[in-house]
C-alpha positions as a LaTeX table, in Angstrom:
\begin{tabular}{lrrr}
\hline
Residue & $x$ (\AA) & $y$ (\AA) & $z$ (\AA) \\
\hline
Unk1 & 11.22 & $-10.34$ & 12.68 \\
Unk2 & 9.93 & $-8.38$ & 9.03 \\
Unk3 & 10.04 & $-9.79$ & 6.26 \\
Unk4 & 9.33 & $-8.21$ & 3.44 \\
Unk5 & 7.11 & $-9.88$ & 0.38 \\
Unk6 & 8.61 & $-8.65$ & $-3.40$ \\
Unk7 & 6.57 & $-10.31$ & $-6.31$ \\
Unk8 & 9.52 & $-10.52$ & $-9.16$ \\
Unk9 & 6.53 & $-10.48$ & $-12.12$ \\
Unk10 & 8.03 & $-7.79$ & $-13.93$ \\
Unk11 & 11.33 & $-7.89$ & $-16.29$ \\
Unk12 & 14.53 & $-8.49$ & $-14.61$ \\
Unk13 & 15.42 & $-4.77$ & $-14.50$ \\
Unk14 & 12.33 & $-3.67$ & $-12.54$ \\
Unk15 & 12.68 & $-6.77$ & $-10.20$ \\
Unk16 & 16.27 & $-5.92$ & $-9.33$ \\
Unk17 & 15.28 & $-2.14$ & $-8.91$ \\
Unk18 & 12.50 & $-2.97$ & $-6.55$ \\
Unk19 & 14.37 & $-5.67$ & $-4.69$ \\
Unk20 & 17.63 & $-3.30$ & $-3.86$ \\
Unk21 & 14.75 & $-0.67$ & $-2.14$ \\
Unk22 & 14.81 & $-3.15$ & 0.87 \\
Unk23 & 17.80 & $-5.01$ & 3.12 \\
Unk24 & 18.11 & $-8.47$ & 1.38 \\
Unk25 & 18.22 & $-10.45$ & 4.23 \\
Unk26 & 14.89 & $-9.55$ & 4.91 \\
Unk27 & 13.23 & $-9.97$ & 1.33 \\
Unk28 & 11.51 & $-13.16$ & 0.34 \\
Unk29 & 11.17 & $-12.86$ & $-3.27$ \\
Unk30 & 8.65 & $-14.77$ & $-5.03$ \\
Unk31 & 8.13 & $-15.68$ & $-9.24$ \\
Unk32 & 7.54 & $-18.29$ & $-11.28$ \\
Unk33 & 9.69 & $-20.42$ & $-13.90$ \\
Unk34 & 12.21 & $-17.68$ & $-14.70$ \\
Unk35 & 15.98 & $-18.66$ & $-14.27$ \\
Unk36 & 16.87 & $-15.17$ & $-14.98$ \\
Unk37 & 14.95 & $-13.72$ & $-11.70$ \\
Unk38 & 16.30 & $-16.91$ & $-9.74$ \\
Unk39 & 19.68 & $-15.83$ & $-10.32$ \\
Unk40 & 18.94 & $-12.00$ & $-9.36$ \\
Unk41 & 17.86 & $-13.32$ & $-6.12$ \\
Unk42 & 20.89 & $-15.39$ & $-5.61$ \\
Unk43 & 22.87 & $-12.67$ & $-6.71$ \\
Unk44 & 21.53 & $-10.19$ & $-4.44$ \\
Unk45 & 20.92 & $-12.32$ & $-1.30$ \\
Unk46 & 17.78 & $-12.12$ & $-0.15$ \\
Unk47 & 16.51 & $-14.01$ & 2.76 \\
Unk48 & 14.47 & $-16.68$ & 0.76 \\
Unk49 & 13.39 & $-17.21$ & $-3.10$ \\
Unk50 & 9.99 & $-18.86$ & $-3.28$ \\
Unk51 & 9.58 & $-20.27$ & $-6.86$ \\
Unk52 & 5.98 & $-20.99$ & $-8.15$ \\
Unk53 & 4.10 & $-23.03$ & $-9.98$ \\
Unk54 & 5.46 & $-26.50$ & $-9.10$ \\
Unk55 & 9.04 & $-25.50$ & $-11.24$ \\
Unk56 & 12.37 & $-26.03$ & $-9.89$ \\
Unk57 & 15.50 & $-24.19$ & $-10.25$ \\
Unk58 & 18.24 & $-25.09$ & $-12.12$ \\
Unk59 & 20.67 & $-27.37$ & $-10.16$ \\
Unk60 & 23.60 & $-24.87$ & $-10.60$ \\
Unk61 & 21.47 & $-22.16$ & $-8.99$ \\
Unk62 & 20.60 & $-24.00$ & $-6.19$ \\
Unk63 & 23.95 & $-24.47$ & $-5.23$ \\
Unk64 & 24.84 & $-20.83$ & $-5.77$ \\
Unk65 & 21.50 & $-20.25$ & $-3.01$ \\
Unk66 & 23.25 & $-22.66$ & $-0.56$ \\
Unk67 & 26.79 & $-21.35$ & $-0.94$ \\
Unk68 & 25.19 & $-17.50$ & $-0.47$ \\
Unk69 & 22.62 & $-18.84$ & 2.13 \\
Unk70 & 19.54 & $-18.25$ & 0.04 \\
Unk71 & 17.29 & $-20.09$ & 1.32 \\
Unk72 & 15.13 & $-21.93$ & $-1.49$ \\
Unk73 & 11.61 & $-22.73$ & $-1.28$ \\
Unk74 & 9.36 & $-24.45$ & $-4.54$ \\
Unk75 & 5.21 & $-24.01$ & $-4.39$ \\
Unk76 & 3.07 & $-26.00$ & $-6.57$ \\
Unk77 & 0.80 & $-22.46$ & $-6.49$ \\
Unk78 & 1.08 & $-19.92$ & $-9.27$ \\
Unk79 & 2.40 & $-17.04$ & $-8.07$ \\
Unk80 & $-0.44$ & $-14.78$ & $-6.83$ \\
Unk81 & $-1.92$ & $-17.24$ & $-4.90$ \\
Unk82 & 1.43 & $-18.63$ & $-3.20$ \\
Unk83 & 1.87 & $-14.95$ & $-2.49$ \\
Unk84 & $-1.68$ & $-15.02$ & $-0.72$ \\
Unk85 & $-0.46$ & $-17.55$ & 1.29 \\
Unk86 & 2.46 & $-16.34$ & 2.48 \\
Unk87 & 0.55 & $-12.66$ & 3.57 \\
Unk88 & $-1.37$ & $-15.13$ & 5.68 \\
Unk89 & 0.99 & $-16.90$ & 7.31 \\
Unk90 & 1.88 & $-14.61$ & 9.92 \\
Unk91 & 1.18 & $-14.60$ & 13.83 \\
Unk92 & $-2.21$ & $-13.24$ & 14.40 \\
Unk93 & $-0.31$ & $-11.63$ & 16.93 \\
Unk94 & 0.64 & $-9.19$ & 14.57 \\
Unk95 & $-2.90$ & $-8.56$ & 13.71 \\
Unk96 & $-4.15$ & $-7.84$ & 17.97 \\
Unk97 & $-4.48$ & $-4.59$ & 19.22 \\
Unk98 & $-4.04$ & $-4.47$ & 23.61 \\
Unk99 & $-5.88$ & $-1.27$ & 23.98 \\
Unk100 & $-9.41$ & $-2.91$ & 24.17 \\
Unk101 & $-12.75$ & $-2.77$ & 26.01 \\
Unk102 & $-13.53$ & $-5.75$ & 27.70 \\
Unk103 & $-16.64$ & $-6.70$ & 30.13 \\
Unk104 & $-16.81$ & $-9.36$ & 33.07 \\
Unk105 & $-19.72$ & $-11.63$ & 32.45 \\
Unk106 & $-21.35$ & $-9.76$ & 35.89 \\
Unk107 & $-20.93$ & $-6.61$ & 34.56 \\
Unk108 & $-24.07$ & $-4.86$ & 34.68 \\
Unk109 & $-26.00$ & $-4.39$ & 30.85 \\
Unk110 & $-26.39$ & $-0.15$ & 31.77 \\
Unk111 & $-22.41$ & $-0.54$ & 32.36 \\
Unk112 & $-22.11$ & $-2.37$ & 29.50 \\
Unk113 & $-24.23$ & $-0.06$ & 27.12 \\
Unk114 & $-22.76$ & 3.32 & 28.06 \\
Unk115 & $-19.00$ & 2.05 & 28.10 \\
Unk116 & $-19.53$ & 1.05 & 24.17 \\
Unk117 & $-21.12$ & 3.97 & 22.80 \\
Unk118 & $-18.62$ & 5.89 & 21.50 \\
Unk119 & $-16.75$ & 2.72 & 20.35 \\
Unk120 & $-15.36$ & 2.06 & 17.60 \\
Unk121 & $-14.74$ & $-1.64$ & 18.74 \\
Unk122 & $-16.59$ & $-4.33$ & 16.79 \\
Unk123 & $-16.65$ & $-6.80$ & 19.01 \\
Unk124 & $-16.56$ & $-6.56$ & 22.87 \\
Unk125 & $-15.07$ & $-9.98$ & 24.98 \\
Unk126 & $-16.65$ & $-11.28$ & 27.54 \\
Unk127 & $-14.15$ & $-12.56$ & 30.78 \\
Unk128 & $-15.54$ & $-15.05$ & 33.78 \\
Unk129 & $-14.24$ & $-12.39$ & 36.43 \\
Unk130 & $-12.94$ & $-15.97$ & 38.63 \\
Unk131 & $-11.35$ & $-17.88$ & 35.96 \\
Unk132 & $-10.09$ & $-15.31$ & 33.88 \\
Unk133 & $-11.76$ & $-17.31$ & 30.29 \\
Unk134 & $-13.09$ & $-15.90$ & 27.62 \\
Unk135 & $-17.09$ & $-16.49$ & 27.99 \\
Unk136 & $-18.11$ & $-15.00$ & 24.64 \\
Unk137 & $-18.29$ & $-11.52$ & 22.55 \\
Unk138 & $-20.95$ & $-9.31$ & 21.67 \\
Unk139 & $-21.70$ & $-6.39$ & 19.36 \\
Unk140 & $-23.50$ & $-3.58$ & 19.98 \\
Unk141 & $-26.32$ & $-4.70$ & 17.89 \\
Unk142 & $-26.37$ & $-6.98$ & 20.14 \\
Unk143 & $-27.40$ & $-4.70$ & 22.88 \\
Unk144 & $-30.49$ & $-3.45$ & 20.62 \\
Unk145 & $-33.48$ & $-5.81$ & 22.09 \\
Unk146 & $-31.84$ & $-7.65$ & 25.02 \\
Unk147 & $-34.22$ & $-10.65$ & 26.48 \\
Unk148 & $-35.16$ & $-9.55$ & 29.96 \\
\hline
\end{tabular}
């Protein structure tokens, strides 16, 4: 599932402008010590409100979150770099690509060198054709001066 990262670092207005751009249920808004932004979030229901820099919210807002199913989430990082972490907290599966060239560790180096040519590929796997395993990668500088 998306999810979709809103920094709330601006005033209240231009948070709750950029927030209603996207579904709620699929924003995870993050900011700092600011009750005011807290309650926006609460207000407009977005899927989780990360607050930063080791504060917590109010007790009366966090029972607002639970009644509206916000979920709440406190970071002892400051805002840009609890924001960092969260853009790196998906799947890498997100970040592979399936449409790849691949060798078997037989393959022979002539093969090997005119398959990559025109590649824009930086780095070419390297399968055991029996076991299926990854044996290693390569580049094509790599291919430069091969040992004989």
């Amino acid at each position: 599932e998306d999810l979709l990262l809103v920094v709330a670092a601006s005033s209240v207005e231009t948070s709750r402008d950029r927030a209603r751009q996207f579904p709620p249920r699929q924003v995870v808004l993050v900011t700092g010590d600011r009750p005011e932004i807290h309650a926006l979030a609460i207000e407009l229901g977005v899927r989780c409100l990360v607050v930063t820099g080791g504060f917590m919210p109010w007790d009366s807002l966090l029972q607002q979150a639970a009644t509206k199913g916000v979920c709440v989430i406190t970071a002892a990082q400051d805002t840009a770099s609890a924001s960092q972490l969260i853009r790196f907290s998906r799947p890498i599966g997100a970040a592979l690509h399936g449409d790849y060239l691949s060798f078997g560790s037989r393959t022979p180096l002539r093969e090997i060198i005119h398959a990559v040519q025109n590649s824009h590929q930086p780095l070419f796997p390297v399968i055991d054709e029996e076991t299926g395993r990854l044996e290693g990668v390569f580049s094509k500088s790599d291919l430069v001066e091969v040992p004989r």
